[in-house]
Short mmCIF file of C-alpha atoms and ligand atoms in Angstrom, two decimals:
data_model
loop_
_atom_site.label_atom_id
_atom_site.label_comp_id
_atom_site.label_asym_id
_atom_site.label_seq_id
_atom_site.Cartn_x
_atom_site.Cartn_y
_atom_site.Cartn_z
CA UNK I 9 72.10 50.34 48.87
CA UNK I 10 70.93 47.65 46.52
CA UNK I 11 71.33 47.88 42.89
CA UNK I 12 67.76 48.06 40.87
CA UNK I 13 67.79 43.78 40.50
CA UNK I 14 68.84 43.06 44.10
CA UNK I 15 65.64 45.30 45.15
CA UNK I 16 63.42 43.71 43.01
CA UNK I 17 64.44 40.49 43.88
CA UNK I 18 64.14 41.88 47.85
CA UNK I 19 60.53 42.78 47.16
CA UNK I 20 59.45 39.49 45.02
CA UNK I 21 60.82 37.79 48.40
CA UNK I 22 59.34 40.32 51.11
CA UNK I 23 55.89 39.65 48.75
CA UNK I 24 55.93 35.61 48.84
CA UNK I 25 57.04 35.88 52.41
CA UNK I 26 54.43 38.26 53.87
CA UNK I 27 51.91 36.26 52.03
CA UNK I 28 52.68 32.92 52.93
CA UNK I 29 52.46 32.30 49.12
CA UNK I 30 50.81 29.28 48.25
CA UNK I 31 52.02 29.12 45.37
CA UNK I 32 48.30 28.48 42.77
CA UNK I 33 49.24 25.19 41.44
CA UNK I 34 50.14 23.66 44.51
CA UNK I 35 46.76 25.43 45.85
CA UNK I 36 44.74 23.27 43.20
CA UNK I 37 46.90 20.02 43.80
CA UNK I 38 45.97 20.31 47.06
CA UNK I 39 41.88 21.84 46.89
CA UNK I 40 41.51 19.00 44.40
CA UNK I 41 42.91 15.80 46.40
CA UNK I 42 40.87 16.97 49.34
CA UNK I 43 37.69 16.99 47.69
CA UNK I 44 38.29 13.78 45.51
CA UNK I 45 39.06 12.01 48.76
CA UNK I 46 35.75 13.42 50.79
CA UNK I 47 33.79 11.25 47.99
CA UNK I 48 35.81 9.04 46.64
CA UNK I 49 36.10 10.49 43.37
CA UNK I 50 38.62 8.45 40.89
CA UNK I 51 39.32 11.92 38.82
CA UNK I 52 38.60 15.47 39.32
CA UNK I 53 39.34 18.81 37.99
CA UNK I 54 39.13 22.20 38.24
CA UNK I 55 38.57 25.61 35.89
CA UNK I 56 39.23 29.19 36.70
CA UNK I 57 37.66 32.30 35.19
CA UNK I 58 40.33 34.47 33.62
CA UNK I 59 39.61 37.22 30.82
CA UNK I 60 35.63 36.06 30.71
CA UNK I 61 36.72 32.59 29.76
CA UNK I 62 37.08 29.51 32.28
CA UNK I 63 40.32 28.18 31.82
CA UNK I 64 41.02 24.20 32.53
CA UNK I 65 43.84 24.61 35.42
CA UNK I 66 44.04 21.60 36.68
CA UNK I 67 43.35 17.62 36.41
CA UNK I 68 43.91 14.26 38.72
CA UNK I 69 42.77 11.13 37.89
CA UNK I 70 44.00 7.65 39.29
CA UNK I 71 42.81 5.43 36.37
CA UNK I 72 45.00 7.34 34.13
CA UNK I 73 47.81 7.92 36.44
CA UNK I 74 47.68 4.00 37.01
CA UNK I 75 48.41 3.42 33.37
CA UNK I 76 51.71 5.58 33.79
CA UNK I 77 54.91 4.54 34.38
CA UNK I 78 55.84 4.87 38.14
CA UNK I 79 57.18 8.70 38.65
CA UNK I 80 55.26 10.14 35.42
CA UNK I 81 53.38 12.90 36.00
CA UNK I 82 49.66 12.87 34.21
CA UNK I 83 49.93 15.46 31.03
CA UNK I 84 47.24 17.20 30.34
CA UNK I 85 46.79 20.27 28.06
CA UNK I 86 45.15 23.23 29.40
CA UNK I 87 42.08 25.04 27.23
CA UNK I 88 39.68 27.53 27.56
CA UNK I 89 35.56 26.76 27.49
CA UNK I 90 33.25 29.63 26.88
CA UNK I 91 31.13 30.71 29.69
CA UNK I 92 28.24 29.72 28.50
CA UNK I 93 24.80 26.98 28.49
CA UNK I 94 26.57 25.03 25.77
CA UNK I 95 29.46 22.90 28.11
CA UNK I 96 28.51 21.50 31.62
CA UNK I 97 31.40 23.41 33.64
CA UNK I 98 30.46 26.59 31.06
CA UNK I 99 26.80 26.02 32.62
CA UNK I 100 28.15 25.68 36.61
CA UNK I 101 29.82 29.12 35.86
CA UNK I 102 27.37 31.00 33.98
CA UNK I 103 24.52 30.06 36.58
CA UNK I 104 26.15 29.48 39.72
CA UNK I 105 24.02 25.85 39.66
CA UNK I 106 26.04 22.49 41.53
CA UNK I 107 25.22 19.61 38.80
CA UNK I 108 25.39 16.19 40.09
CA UNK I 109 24.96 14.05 37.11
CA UNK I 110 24.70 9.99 37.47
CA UNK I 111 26.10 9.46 34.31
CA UNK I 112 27.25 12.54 31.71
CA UNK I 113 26.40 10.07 28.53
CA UNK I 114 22.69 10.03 29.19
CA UNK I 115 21.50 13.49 30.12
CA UNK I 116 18.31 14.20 30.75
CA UNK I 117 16.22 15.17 27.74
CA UNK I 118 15.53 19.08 26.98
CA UNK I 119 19.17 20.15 29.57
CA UNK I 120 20.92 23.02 27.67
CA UNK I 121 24.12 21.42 28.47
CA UNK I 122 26.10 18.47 26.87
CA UNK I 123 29.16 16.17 27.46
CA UNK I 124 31.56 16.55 25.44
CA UNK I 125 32.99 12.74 24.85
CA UNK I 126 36.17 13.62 22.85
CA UNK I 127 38.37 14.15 26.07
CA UNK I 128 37.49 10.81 27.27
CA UNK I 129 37.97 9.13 23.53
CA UNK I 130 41.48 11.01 23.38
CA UNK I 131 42.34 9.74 26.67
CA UNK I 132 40.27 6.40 26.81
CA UNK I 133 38.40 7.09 29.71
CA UNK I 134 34.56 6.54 30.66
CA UNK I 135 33.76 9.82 32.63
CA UNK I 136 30.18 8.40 34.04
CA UNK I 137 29.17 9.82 37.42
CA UNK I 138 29.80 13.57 37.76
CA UNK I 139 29.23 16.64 40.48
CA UNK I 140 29.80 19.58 39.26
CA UNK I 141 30.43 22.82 41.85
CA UNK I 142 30.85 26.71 41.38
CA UNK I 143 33.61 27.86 42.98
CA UNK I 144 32.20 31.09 44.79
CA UNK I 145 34.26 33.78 46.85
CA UNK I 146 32.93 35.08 49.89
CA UNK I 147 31.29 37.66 48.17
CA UNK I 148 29.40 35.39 46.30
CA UNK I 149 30.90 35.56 42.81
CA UNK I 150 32.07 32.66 41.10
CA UNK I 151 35.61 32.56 40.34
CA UNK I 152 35.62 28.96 38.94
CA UNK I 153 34.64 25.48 38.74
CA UNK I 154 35.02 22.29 41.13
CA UNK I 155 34.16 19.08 38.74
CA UNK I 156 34.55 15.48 40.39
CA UNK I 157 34.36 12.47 38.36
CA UNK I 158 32.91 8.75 39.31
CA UNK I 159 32.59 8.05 42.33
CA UNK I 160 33.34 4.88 43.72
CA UNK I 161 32.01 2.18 46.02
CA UNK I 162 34.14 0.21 48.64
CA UNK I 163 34.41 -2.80 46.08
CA UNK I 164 35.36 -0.33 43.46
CA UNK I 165 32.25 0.27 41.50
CA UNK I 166 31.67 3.49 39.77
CA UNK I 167 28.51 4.86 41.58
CA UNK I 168 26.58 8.06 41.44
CA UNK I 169 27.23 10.94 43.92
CA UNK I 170 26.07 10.96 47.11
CA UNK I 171 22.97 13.81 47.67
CA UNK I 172 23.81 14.10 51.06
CA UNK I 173 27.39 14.76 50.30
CA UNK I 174 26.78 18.22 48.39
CA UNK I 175 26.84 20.46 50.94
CA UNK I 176 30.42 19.15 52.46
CA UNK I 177 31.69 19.84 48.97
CA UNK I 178 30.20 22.92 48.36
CA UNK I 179 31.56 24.12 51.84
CA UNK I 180 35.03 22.55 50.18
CA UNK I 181 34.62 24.86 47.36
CA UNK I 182 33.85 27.45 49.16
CA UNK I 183 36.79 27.67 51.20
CA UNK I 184 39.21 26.62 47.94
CA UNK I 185 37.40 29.66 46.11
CA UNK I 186 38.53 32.25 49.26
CA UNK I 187 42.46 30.36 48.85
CA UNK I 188 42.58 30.73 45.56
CA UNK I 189 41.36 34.01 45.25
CA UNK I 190 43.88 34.40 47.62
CA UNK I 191 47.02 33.34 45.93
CA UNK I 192 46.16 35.41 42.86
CA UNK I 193 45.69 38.53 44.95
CA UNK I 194 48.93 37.83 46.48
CA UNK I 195 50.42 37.41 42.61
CA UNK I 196 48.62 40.62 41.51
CA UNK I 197 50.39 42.59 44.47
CA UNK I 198 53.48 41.00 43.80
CA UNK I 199 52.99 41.95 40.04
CA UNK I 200 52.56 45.57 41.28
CA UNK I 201 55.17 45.93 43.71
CA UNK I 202 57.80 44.96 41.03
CA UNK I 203 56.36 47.81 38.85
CA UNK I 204 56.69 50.19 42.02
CA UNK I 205 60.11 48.53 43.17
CA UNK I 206 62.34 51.76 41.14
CA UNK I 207 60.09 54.51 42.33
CA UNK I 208 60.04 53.40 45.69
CA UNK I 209 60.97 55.09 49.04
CA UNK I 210 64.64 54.40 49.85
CA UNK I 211 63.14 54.70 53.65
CA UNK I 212 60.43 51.99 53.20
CA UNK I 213 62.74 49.07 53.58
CA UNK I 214 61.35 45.80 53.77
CA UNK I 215 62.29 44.97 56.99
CA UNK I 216 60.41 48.68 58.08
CA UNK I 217 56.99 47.28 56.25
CA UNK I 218 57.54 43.78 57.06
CA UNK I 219 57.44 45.14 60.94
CA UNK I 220 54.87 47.74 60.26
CA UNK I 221 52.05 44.99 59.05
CA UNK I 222 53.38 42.69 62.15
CA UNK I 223 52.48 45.55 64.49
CA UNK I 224 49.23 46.17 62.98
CA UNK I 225 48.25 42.24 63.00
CA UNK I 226 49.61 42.58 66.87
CA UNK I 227 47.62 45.48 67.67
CA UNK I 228 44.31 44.71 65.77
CA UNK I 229 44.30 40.87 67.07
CA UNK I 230 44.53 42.42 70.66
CA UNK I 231 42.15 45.11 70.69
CA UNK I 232 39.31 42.82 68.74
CA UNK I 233 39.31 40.06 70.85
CA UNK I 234 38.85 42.55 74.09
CA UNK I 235 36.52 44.21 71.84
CA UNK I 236 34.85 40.23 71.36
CA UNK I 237 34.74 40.62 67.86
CA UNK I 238 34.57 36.59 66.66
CA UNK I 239 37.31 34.54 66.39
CA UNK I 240 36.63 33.88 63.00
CA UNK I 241 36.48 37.60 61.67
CA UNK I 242 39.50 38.19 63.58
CA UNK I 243 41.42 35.78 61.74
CA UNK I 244 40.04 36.93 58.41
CA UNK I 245 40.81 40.51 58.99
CA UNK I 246 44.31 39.86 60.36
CA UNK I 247 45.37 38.39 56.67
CA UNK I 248 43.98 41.44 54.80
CA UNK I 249 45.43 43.83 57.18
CA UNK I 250 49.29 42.24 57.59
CA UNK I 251 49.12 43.16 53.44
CA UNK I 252 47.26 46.06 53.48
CA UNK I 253 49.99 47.57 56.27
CA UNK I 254 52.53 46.82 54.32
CA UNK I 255 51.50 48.94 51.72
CA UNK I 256 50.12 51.81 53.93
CA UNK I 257 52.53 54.15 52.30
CA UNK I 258 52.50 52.71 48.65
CA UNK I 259 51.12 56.29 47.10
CA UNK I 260 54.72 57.83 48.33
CA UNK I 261 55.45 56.46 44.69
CA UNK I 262 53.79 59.47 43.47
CA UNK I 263 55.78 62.02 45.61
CA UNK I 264 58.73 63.69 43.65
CA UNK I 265 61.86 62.46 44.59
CA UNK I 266 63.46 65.96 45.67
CA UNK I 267 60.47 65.12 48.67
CA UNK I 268 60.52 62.19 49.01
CA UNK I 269 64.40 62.18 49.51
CA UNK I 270 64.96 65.28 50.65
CA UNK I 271 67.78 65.04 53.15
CA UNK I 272 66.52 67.92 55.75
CA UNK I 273 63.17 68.38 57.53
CA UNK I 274 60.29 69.37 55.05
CA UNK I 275 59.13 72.76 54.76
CA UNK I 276 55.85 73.32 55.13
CA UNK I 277 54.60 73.47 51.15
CA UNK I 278 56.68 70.48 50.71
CA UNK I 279 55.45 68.61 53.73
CA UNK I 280 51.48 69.31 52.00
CA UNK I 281 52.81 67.26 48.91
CA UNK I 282 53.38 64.62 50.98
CA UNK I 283 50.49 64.37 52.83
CA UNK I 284 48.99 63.75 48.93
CA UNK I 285 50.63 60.02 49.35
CA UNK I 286 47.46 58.92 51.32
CA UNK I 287 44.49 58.89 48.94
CA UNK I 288 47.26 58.94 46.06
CA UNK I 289 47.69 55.44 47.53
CA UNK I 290 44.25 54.89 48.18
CA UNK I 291 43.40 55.05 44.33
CA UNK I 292 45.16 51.80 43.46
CA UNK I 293 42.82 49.93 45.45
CA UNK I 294 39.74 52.08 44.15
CA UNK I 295 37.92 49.44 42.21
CA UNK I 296 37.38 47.24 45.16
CA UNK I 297 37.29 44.17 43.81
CA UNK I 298 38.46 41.94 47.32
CA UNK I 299 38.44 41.90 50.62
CA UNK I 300 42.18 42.93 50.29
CA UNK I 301 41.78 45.81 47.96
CA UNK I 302 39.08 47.63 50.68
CA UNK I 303 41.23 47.14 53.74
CA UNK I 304 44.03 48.73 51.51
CA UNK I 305 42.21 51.22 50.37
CA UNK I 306 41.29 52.15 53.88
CA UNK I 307 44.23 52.45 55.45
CA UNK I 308 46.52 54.24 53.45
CA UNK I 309 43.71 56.70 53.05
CA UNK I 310 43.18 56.67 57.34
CA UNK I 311 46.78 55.94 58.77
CA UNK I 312 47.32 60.10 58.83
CA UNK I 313 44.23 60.46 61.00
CA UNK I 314 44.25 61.46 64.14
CA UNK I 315 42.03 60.58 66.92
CA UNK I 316 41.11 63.87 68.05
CA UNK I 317 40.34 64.98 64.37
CA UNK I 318 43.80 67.03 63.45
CA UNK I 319 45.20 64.77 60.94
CA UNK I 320 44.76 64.71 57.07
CA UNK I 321 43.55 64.26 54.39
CA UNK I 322 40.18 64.08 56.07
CA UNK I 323 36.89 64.25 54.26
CA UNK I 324 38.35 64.60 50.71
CA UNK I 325 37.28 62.88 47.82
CA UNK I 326 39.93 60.63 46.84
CA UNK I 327 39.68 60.56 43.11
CA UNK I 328 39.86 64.87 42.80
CA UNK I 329 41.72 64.97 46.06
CA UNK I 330 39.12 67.46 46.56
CA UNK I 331 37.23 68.47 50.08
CA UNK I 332 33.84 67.17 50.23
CA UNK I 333 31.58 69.90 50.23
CA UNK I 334 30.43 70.89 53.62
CA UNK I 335 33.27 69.62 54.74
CA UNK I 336 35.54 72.46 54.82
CA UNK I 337 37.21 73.87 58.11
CA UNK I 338 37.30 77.45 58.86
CA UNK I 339 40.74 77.55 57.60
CA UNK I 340 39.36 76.06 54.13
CA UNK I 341 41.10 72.18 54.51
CA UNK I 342 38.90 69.25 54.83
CA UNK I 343 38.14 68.57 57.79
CA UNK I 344 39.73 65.54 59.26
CA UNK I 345 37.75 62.54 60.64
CA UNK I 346 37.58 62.05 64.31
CA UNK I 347 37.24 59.34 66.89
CA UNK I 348 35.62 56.68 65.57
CA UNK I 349 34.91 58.02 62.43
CA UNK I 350 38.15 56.47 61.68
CA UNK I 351 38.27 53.35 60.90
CA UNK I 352 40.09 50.38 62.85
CA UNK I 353 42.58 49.85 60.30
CA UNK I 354 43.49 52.76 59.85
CA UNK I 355 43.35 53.60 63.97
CA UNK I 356 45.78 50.05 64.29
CA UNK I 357 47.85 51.48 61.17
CA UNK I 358 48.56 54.93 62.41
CA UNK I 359 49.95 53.50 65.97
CA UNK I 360 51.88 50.89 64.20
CA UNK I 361 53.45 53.51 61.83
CA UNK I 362 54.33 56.01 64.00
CA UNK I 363 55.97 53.30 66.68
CA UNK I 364 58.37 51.96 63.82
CA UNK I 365 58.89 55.54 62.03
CA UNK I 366 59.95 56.80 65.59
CA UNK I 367 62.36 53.57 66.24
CA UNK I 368 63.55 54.10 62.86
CA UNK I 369 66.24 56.02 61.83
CA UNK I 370 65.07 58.33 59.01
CA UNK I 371 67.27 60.25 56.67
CA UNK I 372 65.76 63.72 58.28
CA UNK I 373 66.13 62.52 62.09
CA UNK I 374 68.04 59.98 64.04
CA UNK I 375 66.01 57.13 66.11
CA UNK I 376 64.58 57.75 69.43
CA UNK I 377 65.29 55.71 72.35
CA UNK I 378 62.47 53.35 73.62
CA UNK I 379 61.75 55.50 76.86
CA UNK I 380 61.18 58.47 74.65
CA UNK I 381 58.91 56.74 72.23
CA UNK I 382 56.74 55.22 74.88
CA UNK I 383 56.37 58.42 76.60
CA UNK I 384 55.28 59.94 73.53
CA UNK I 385 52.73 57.36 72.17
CA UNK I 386 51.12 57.51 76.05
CA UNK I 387 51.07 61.35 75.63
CA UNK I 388 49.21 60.72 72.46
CA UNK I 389 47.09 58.27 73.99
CA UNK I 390 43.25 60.26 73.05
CA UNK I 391 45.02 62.67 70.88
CA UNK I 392 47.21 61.29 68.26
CA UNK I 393 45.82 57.67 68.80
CA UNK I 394 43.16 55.88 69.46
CA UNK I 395 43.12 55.29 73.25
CA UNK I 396 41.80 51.83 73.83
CA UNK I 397 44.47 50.74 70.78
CA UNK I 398 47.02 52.50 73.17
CA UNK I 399 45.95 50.44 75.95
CA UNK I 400 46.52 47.36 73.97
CA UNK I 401 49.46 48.21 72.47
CA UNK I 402 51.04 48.61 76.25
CA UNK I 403 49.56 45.02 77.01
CA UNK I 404 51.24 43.42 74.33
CA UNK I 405 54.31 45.39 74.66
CA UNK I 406 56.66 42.16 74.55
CA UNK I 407 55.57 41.02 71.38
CA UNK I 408 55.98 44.22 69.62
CA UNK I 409 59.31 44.17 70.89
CA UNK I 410 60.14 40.17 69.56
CA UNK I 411 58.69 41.85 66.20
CA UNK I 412 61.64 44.18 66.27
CA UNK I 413 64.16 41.69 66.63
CA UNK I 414 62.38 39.91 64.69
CA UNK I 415 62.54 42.14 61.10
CA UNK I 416 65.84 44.06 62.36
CA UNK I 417 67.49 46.84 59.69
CA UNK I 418 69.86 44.88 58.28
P1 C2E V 26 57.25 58.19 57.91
O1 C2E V 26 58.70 58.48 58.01
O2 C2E V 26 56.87 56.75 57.63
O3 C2E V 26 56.58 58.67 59.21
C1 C2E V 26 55.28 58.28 59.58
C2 C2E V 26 54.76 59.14 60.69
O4 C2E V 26 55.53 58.92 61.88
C3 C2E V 26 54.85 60.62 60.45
O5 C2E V 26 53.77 61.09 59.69
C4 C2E V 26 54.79 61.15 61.87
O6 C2E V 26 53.46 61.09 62.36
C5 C2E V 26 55.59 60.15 62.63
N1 C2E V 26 56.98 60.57 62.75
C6 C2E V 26 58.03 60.09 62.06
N2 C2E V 26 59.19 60.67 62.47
C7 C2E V 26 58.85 61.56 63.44
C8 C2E V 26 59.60 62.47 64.24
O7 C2E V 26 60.84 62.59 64.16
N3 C2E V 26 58.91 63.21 65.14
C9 C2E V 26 57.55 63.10 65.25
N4 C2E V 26 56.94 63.88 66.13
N5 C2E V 26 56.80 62.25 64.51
C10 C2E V 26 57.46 61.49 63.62
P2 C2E V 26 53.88 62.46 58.95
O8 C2E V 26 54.50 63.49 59.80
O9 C2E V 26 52.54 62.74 58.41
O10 C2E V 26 54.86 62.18 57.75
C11 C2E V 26 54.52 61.39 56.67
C12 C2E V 26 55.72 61.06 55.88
O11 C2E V 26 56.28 62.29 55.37
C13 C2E V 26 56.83 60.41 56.67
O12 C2E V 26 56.61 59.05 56.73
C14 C2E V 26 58.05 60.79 55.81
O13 C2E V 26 58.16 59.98 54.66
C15 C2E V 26 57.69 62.18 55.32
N6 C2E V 26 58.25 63.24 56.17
C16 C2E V 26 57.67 63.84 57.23
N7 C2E V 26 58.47 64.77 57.75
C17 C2E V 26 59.59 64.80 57.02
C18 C2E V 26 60.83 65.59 57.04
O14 C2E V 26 61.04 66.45 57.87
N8 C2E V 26 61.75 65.32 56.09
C19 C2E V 26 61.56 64.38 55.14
N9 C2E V 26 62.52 64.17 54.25
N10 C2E V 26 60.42 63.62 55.09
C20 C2E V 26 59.45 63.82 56.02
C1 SIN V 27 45.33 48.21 40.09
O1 SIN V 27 45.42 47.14 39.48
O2 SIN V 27 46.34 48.87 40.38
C2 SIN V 27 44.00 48.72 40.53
C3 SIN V 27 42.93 47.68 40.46
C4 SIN V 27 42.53 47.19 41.81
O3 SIN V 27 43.30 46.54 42.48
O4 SIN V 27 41.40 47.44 42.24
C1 SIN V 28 50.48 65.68 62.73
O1 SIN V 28 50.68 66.55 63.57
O2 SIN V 28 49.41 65.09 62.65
C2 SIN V 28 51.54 65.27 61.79
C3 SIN V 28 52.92 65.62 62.31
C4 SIN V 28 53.38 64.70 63.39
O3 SIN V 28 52.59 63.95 63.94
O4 SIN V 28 54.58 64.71 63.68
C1 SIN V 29 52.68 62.04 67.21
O1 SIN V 29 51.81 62.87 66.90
O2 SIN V 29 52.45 60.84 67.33
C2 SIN V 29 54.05 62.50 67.43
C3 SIN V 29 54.17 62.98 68.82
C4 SIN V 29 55.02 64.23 68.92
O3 SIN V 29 54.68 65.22 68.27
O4 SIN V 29 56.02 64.23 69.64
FE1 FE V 30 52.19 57.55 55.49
FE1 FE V 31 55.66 54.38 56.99
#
C-alpha cells in the first residue's frame, strides 16, 4: 500500500502521463515561435482569459533579446488588462475581431481602442506594425489573445502585415486555442484528482485506469474507422475518451468506505449504493464546459449500461438521481437505455471495464483466466455489450493484450 504522499505523488504522475502534459508555458513558447516565424514577426505575445480578466502570459521578442547578454532569458512582468474597448488586445477579446494595424502610433481616427506606449518607453522599443488574433476554442469562445509585432522584410525593414496572411494565422490560433485549452483541462483534472487521491478506491490503481482508457482508445479507434467515421474526429475523440476512461469510476469517491472496501461480495442493498457511483460521477462534469467534461460526463453515467437494456442507472435524472417520469419499469426502477440509445463511449467504456475488472484481481474475487474471460465477453456479445464493439475488440485482440503488459499491477 502507499502511504497518503506516495499516492498523491502516483496520481500527479498517472495525470501528466495520461495527458501527455504539455506543460502551458512550454505550450506558449512554442504556439508563439510558430506564428512569429509564419510572418516574420520580430516580437509577439500572447494573453489568456482567467477570472474575466486577460492575463499577459507570455512575450518573445528578438530586438530585445539581442540586447541581452548571451544565455539571459527576456524578463518580462506579467499583468492583467480589462476586457474591454479601452486596450487593443482588451478589444480582440471582448469582440472576437483580428486587428491588423500598420502602425499602433497612428490609429485611425474615431477606433475605440488605443496603444498604450508606456511598455515600449519602459523597454525602448518601437512596437509599429501589429496583428492582433482571438484565440477561439472549437466551440467558438475566445479563450485569449494572439498579438504579433512588426513584421519584417527580407532586408530587415519593419513592414505592415500581410492581408493574405490572416487566415494562416488565424488557423494558427485556432489550433493553439484547442492546445491550450488543453493543457489547462489537463491541470484542472490533475487539480481534482489530488483532492480525490484520499477518498479513492484502493481497487482503482493506476495501472487498472491507465489500462482501462488504453482499451477504450483501442476499442473506439477500431470500431470508428470500420464505422468510417473521419480520421480527424477519430483522433479528436480518442484524446477526450483515453481521460474520460480513466475516470469512468471517479463518483466511487462518494460510496462509503464499508462498500466500497468491503472485503466479501455485496449484498444486494449494498450493491444499489454502488450503482449510485455512475451519475454521482457524472455530476462533476455537469457544467459542460469542454469537449472533455461531456465525454466524461457520458461515460461514467453509460459504462453500467447494457446493450440489451438491463443495466443501470438508466433514464434517471442525474442531479436528483431521480427516474425520469415515464420512465419507470414495471418493477418501479428507471428503465435502462438500450442498444443504441447508449452512447459509444459509454458502449467502448463498459467492454473495456469489464475486460480489465475480470483480469483483475479484486478484493471480493480472484482473476479469471483469459479463456474464461473471452468466453464470457463473446457470450455477452448482444447482451451485455455492444456486438459490433465485440467484434472489434476480437480483431484487435493483440493489442489489448500488449496494453496489459504494457500497464502491469505492479
Ligand atoms: P469494478 O470492480 O470496476 O467492476 C466493473 C464491472 O466489471 C462490474 O460492474 C461487473 O460488470 C464486472 N465484473 C467485475 N468483477 C466481476 C465478476 O467477478 N463477475 C462478473 N460476472 N462480473 C464482474 P458492477 O457489477 O456493476 O460493479 C460495479 C462496481 O461495484 C465494481 O467495479 C466494484 O467496485 C463494485 N462491486 C461489485 N460487486 C462487488 C462485490 O461483490 N464486492 C465488492 N466489494 N464490490 C463489488
Ligand atoms: C468541477 O470543477 O468539479 C465541476 C466543473 C466542471 O468541470 O464542469
Ligand atoms: C449486471 O448484471 O448488469 C451487473 C452485474 C454483472 O454484470 O456482473
Ligand atoms: C457481464 O455481464 O459482462 C458478466 C458476465 C457474467 O455474468 O458472467
Ligand atoms: Fe463503474
Ligand atoms: Fe472500473
Amino acid at each position: 500500500m502507499f502511504n497518503e504522499k506516495e499516492k498523491l505523488k502516483e496520481i500527479i504522475n498517472l495525470g501528466l502521463e495520461v495527458a501527455q502534459v504539455k506543460d502551458i508555458d512550454l505550450l506558449l513558447e512554442h504556439i508563439l515561435t510558430r506564428a512569429r516565424r509564419f510572418v516574420n514577426a520580430d516580437a509577439g505575445s500572447i494573453y489568456i482569459i482567467e477570472d474575466d480578466k486577460l492575463k499577459f502570459k507570455y512575450t518573445q521578442n528578438d530586438t530585445l533579446q539581442k540586447r541581452l547578454p548571451s544565455g539571459k532569458k527576456l524578463i518580462y512582468s506579467t499583468f492583467s488588462v480589462p476586457i474591454n474597448n479601452k486596450s487593443i488586445a482588451g478589444y480582440v477579446a471582448l469582440t472576437g475581431e483580428t486587428l491588423n494595424m500598420p502602425d499602433a502610433y497612428t490609429l485611425p481616427e474615431g477606433v475605440p481602442y488605443s496603444f498604450d506606449k508606456s511598455y515600449d518607453r519602459i523597454s525602448k522599443y518601437r512596437t509599429q506594425s501589429m496583428l492582433t488574433l482571438p484565440l477561439k476554442n472549437n466551440r467558438g469562445d475566445i479563450i485569449g489573445v494572439l498579438q504579433l509585432i512588426n513584421a519584417k522584410s527580407k532586408d530587415n525593414r519593419i513592414i505592415p502585415f500581410l492581408k493574405e496572411d490572416e487566415p494562416l494565422i488565424m488557423h494558427l490560433a485556432n489550433n493553439a486555442a484547442i492546445a491550450i485549452e488543453r493543457a489547462q483541462m489537463t491541470r484542472t483534472i490533475i487539480l481534482r484528482m489530488i483532492k480525490m487521491a484520499e477518498l479513492r478506491d484502493p481497487q482503482e490503481t493506476g495501472a487498472h485506469v491507465n489500462r482501462v482508457g488504453s482499451f477504450a482508445v483501442e476499442i473506439y479507434d477500431a470500431w470508428a474507422t470500420k464505422r468510417g467515421i473521419p480520421q480527424e474526429q477519430i483522433d479528436k475523440n480518442k484524446d477526450v475518451l483515453r481521460m474520460a476512461a480513466i475516470l469512468h469510476d471517479v463518483g466511487k469517491v462518494a460510496i462509503s468506505d464499508t462498500i466500497l472496501k468491503k472485503p466479501g461480495k455485496l449484498d444486494n442493498e449494498e450493491y444499489e449504493v454502488m450503482k449510485h457511483h455512475t451519475y454521482l460521477g457524472a455530476r462533476l462534469f455537469n457544467e459542460s464546459k469542454s469537449d472533455f467534461d461531456e465525454a466524461a460526463y457520458i461515460v461514467a453515467l453509460n459504462h453500467h449500461e447494457r446493450w440489451d437494456s438491463n443495466g443501470y442507472p438508466g433514464y434517471i435524472n442525474v442531479m436528483t438521481g431521480k427516474t425520469i417520469p415515464g420512465y419507470e419499469t414495471a418493477d418501479g426502477r428507471a428503465k435502462g437505455k438500450k442498444g443504441e440509445e447508449i452512447p459509444p463511449f459509454g458502449r467502448v467504456v463498459a467492454l473495456a471495464d469489464v475486460y480489465d475488472a475480470l483480469s483483475s484481481r479484486r478484493s471480493y474475487k480472484d482473476r479469471w483466466d483469459e479463456v474464461k474471460i473471452l468466453e464470457t465477453i463473446e457470450k455477452e456479445r448482444g447482451k451485455h455489450f455492444d456486438p459490433e464493439m465485440v467484434d472489434v475488440f476480437f480483431n484487435i485482440l493483440d493489442v489489448i493484450r500488449s496494453i496489459a503488459e504494457r500497464y502491469p499491477d505492479e
